[in-house]
Short mmCIF file of N, CA, C and O in Angstrom, two decimals:
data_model
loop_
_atom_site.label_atom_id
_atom_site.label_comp_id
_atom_site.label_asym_id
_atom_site.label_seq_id
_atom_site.Cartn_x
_atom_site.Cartn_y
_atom_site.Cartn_z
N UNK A 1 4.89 -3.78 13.71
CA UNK A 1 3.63 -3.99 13.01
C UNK A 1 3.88 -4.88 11.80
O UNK A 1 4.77 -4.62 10.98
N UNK A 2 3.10 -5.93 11.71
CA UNK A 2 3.30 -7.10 10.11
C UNK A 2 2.49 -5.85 9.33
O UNK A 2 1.93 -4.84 9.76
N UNK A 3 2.68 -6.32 8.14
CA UNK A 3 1.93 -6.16 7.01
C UNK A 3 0.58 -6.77 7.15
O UNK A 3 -0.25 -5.88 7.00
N UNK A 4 -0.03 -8.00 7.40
CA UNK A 4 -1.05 -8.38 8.16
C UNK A 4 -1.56 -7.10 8.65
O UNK A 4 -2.23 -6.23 8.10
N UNK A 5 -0.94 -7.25 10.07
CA UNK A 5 -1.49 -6.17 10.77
C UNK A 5 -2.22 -4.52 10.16
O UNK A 5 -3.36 -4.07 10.27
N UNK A 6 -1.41 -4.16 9.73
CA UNK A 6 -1.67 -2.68 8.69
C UNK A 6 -2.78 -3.16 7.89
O UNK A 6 -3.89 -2.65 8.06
N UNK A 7 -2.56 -4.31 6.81
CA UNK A 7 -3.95 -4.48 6.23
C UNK A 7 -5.32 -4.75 6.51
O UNK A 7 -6.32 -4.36 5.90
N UNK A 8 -5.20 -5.51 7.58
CA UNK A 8 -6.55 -5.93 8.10
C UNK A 8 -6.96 -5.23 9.23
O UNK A 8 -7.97 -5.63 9.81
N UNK A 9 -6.23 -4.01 9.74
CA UNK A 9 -6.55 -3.34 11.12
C UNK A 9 -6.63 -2.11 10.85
O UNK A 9 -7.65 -1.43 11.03
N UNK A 10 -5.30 -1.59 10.25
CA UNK A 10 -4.86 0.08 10.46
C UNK A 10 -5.18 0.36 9.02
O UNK A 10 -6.01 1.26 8.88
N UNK A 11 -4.82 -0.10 8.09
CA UNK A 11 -5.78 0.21 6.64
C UNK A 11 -7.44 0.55 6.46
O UNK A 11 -7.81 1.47 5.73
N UNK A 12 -8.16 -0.10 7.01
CA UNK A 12 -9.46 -0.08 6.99
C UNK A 12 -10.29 0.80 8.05
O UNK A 12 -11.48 1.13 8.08
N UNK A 13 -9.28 1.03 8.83
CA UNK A 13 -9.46 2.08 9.99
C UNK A 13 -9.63 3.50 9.40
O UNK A 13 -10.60 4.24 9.53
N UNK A 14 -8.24 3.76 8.60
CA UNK A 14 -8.44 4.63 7.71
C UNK A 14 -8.66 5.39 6.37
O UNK A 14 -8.48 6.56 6.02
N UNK A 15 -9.13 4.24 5.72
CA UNK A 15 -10.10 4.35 4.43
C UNK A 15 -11.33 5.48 4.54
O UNK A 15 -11.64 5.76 5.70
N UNK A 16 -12.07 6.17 3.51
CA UNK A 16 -13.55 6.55 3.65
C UNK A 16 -13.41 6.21 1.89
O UNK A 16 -12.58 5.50 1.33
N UNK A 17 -14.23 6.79 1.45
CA UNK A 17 -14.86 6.88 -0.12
C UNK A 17 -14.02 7.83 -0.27
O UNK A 17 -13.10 7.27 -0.86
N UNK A 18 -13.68 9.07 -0.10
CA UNK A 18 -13.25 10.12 -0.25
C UNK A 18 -12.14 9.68 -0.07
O UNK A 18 -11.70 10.43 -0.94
N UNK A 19 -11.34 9.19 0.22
CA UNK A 19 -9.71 8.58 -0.13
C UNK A 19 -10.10 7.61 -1.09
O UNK A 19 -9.19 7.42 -1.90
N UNK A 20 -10.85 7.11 -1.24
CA UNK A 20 -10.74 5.90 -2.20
C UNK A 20 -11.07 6.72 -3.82
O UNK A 20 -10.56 6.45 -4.90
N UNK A 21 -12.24 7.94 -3.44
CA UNK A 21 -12.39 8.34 -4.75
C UNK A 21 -10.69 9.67 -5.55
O UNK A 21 -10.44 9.97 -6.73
N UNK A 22 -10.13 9.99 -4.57
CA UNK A 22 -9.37 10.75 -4.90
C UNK A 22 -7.86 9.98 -4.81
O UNK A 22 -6.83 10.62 -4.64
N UNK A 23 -7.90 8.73 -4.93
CA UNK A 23 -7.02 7.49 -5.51
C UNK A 23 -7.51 7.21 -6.57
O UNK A 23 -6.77 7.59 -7.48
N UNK A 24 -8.64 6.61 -7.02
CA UNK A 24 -9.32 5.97 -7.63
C UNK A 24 -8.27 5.21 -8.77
O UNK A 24 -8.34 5.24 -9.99
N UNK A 25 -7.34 4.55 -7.96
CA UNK A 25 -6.61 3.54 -8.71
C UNK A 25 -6.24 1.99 -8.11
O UNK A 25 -6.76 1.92 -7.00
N UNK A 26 -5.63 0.92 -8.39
CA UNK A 26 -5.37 -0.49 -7.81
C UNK A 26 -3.51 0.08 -7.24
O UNK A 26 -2.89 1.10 -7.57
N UNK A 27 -3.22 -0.73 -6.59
CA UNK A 27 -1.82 -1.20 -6.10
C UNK A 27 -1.74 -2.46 -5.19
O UNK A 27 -2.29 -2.86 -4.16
N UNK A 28 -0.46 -3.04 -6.38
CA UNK A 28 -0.45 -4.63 -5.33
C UNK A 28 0.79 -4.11 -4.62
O UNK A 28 1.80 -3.56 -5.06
N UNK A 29 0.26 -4.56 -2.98
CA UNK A 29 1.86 -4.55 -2.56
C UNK A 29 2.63 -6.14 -2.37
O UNK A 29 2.03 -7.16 -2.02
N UNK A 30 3.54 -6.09 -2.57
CA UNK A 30 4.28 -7.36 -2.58
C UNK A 30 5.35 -6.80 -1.41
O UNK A 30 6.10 -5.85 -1.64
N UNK A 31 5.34 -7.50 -0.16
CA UNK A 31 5.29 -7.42 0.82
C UNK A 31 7.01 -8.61 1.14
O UNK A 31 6.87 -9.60 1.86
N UNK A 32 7.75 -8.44 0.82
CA UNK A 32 8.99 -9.30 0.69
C UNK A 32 9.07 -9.70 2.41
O UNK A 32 8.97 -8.87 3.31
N UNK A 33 9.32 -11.38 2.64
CA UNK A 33 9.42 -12.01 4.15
C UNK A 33 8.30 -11.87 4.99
O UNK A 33 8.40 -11.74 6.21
N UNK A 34 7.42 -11.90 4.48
CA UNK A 34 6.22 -11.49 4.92
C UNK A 34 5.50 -12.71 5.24
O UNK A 34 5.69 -13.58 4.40
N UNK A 35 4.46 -13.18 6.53
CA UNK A 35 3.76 -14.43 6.06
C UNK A 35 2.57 -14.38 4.93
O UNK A 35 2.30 -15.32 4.19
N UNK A 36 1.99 -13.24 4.94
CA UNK A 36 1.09 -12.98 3.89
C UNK A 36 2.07 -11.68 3.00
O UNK A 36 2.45 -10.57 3.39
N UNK A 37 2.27 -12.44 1.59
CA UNK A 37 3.28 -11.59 1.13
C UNK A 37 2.43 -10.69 0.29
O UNK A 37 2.72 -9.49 0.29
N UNK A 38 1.37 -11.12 -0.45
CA UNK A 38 0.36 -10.10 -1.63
C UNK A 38 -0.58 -9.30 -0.74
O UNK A 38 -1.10 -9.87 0.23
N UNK A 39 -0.82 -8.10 -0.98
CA UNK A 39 -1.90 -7.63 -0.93
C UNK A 39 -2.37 -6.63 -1.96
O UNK A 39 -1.62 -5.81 -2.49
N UNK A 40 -3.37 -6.74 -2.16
CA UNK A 40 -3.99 -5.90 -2.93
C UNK A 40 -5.05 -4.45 -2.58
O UNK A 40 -5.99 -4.64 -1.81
N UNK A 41 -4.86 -3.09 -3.14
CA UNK A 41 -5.79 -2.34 -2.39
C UNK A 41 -6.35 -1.35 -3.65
O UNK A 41 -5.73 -0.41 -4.14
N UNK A 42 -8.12 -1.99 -4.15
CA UNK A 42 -8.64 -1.78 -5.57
C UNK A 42 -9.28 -0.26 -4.98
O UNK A 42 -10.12 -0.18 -4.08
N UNK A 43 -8.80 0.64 -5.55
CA UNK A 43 -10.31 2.22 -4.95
C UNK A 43 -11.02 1.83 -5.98
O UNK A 43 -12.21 2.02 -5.74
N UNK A 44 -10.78 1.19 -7.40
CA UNK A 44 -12.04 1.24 -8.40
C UNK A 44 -13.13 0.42 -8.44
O UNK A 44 -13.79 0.06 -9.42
N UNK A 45 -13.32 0.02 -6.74
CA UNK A 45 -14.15 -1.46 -6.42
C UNK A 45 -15.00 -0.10 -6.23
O UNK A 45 -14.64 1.04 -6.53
N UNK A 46 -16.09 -0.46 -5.72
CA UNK A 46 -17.36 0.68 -4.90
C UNK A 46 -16.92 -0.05 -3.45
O UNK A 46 -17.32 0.60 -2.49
N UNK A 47 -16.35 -0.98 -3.18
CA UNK A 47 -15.92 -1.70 -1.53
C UNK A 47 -15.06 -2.75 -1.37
O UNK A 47 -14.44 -3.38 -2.23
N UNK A 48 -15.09 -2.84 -0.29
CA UNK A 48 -14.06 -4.06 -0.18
C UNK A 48 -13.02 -4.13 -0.65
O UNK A 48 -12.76 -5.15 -1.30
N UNK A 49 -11.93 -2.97 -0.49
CA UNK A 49 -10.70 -1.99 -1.56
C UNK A 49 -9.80 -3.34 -1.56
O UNK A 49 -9.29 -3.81 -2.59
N UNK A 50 -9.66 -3.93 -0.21
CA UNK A 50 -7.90 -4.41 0.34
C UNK A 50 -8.71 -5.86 0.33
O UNK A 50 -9.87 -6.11 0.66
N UNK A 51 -7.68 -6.70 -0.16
CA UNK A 51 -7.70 -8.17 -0.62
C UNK A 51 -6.91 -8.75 -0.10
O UNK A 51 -6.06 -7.90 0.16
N UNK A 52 -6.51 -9.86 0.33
CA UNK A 52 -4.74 -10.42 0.39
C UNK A 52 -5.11 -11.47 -0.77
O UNK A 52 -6.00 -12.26 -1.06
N UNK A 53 -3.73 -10.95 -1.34
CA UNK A 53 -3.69 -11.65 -2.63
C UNK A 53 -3.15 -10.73 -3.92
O UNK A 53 -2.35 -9.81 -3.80
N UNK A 54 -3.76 -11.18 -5.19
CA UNK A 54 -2.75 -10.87 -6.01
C UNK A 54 -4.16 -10.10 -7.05
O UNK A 54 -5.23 -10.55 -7.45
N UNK A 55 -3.46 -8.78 -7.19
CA UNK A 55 -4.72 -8.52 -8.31
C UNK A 55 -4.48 -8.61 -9.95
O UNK A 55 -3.49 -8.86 -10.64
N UNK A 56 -5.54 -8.35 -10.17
CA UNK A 56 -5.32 -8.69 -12.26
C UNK A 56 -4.82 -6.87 -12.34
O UNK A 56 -5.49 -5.91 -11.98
N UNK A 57 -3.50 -6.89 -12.90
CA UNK A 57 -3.07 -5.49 -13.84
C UNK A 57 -3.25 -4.39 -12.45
O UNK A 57 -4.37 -3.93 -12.20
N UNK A 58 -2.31 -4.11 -11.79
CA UNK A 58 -2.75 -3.61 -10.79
C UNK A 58 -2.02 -2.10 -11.54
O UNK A 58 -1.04 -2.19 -12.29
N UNK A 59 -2.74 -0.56 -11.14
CA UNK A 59 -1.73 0.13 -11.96
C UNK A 59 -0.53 0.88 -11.25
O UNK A 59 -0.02 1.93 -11.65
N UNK A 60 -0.11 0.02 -9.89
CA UNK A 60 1.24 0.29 -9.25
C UNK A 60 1.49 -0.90 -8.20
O UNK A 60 0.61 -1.31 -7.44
N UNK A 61 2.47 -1.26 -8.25
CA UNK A 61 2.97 -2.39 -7.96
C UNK A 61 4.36 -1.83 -7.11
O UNK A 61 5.43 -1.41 -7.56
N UNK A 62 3.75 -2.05 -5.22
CA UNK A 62 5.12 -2.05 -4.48
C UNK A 62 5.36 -3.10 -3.88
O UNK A 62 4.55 -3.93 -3.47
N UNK A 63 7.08 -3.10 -3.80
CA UNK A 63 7.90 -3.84 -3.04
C UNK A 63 8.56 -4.01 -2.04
O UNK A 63 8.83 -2.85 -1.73
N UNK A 64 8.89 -4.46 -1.52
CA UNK A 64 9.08 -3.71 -0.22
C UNK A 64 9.31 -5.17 0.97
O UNK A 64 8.54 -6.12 1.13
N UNK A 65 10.39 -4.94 1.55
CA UNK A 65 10.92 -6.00 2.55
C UNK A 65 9.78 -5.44 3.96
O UNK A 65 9.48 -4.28 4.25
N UNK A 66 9.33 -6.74 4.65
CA UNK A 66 8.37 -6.36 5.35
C UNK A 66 8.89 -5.59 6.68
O UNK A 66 7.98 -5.00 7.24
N UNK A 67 10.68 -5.41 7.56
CA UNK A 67 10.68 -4.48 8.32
C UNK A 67 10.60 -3.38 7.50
O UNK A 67 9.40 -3.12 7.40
N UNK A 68 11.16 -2.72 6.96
CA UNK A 68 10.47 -1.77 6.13
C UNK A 68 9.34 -1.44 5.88
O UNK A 68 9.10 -0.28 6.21
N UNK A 69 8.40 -2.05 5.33
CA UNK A 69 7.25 -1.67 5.82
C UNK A 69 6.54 -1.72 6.85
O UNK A 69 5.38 -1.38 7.09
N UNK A 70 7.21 -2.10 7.33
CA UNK A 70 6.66 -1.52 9.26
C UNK A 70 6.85 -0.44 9.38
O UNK A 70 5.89 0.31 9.57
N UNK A 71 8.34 0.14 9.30
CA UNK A 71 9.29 1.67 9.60
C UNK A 71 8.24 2.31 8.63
O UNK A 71 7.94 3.38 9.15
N UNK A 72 7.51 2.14 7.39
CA UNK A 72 6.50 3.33 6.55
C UNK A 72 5.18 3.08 7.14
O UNK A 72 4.38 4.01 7.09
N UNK A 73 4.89 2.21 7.58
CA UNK A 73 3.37 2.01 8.18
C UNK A 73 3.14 2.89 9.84
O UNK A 73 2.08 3.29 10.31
N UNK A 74 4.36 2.98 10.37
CA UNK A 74 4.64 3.76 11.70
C UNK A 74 5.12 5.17 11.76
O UNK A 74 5.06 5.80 12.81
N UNK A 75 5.59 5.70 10.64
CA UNK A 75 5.92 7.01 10.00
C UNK A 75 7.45 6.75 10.29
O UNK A 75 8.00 7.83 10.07
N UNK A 76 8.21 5.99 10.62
CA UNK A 76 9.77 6.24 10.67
C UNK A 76 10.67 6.40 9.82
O UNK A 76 11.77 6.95 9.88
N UNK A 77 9.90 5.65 8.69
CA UNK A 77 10.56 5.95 7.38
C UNK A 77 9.33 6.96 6.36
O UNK A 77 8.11 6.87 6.46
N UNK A 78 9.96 7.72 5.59
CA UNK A 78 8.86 8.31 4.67
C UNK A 78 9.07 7.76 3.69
O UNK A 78 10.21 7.34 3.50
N UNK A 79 8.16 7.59 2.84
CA UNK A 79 8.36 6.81 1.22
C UNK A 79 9.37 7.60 0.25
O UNK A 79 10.10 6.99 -0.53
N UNK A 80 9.37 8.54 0.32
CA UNK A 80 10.16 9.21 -0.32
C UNK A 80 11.58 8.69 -0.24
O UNK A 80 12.27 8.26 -1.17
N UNK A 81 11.85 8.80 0.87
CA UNK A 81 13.36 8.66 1.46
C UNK A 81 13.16 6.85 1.23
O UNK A 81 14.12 6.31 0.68
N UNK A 82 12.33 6.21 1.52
CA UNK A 82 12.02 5.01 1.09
C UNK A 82 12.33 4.41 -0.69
O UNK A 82 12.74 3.31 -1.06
N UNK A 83 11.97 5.52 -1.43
CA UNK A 83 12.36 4.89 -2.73
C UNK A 83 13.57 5.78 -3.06
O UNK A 83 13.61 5.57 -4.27
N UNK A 84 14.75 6.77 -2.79
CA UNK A 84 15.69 7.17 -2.83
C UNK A 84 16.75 6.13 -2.47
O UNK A 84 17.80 5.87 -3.06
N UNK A 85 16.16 5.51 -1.21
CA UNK A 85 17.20 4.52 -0.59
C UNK A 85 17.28 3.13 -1.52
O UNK A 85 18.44 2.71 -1.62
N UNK A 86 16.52 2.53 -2.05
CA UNK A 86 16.23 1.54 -2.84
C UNK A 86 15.02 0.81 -1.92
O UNK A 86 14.26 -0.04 -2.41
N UNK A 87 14.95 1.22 -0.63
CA UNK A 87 13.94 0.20 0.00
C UNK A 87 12.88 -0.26 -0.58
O UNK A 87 12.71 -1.48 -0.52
N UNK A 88 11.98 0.51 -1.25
CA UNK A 88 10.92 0.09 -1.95
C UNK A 88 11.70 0.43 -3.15
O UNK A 88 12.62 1.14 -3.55
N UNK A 89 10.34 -0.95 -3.72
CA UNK A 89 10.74 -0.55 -5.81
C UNK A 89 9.03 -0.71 -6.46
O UNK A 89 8.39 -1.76 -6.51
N UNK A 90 8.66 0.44 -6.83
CA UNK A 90 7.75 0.83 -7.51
C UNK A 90 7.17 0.14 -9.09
O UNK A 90 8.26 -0.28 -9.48
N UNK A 91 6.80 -0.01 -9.52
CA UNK A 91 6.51 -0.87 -11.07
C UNK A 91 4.92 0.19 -11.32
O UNK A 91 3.96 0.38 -10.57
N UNK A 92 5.18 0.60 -12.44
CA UNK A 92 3.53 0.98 -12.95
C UNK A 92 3.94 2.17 -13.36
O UNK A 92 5.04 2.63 -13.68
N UNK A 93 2.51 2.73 -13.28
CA UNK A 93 2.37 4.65 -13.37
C UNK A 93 2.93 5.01 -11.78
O UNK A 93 2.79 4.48 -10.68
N UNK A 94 3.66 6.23 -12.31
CA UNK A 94 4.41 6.67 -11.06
C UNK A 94 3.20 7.77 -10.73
O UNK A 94 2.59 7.76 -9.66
N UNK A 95 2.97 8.60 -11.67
CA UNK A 95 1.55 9.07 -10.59
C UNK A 95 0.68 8.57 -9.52
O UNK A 95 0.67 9.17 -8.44
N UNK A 96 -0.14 7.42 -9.74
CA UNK A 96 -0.36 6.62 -8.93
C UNK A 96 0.50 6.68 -7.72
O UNK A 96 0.11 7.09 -6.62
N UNK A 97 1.68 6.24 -8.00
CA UNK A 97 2.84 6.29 -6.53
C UNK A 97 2.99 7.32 -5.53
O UNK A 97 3.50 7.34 -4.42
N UNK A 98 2.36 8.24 -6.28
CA UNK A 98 2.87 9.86 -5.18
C UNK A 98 0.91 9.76 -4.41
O UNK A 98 0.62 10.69 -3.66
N UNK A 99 -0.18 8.69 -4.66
CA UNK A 99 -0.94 8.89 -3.81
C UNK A 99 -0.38 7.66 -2.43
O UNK A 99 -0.77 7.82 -1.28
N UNK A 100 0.16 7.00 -2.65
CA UNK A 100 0.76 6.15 -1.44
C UNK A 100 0.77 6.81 -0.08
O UNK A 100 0.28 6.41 0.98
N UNK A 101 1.37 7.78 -0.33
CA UNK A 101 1.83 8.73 1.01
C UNK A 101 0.29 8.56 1.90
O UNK A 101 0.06 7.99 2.97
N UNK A 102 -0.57 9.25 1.03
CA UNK A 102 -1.84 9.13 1.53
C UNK A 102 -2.32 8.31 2.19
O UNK A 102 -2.83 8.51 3.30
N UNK A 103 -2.20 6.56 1.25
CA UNK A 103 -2.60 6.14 2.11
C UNK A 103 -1.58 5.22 2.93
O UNK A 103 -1.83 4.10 3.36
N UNK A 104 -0.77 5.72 3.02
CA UNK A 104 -0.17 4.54 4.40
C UNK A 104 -0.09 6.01 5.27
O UNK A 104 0.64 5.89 6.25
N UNK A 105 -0.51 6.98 5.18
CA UNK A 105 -1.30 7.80 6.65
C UNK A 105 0.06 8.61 6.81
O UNK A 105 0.19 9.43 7.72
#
């Protein structure tokens, strides 16, 4: 699965308001080897959460080499074990970070 893919297919598949209101925060992911490397996913929009691209002050910022985020978008890797390993690197409020799980499903 690209990063593409997850954003524009399997992300929006599983969004409602009710994940967006019990996030109710921004995260850019920066998507490392990626052809679309930014994405952005705002809950403090009222719609249109996920962007590709780069947002203003996002308040968590992941990183992340794009097989890797395949292995967390497919459940093979868990984020957890994902930021223990160094795979991802987090920037922001780490609160924010522990709703991730959520949404990559």
């Amino acid at each position: 699965m690209t990063a593409r893919d997850f954003f524009e297919k399997e992300l929006p598949a599983r969004l409602t308001e009710e994940v967006a209101k019990r996030a109710a925060c921004s995260f850019q992911f920066v998507i490392k080897d990626a052809e679309s490397p930014n994405w952005g996913v705002d809950f403090k929009r009222d719609s249109d959460w996920i962007t590709e691209g780069t947002l203003d002050a996002p308040d968590c910022t992941v990183t992340v080499k794009e097989a890797d985020f395949a292995k967390l978008a497919t459940k093979q890797l868990k984020p957890e074990m994902a930021v223990m390993l160094g795979k991802i690197k987090i920037k922001g409020d780490l609160q924010y970070a522990f709703k991730l799980k959520e949404l990559m499903g």
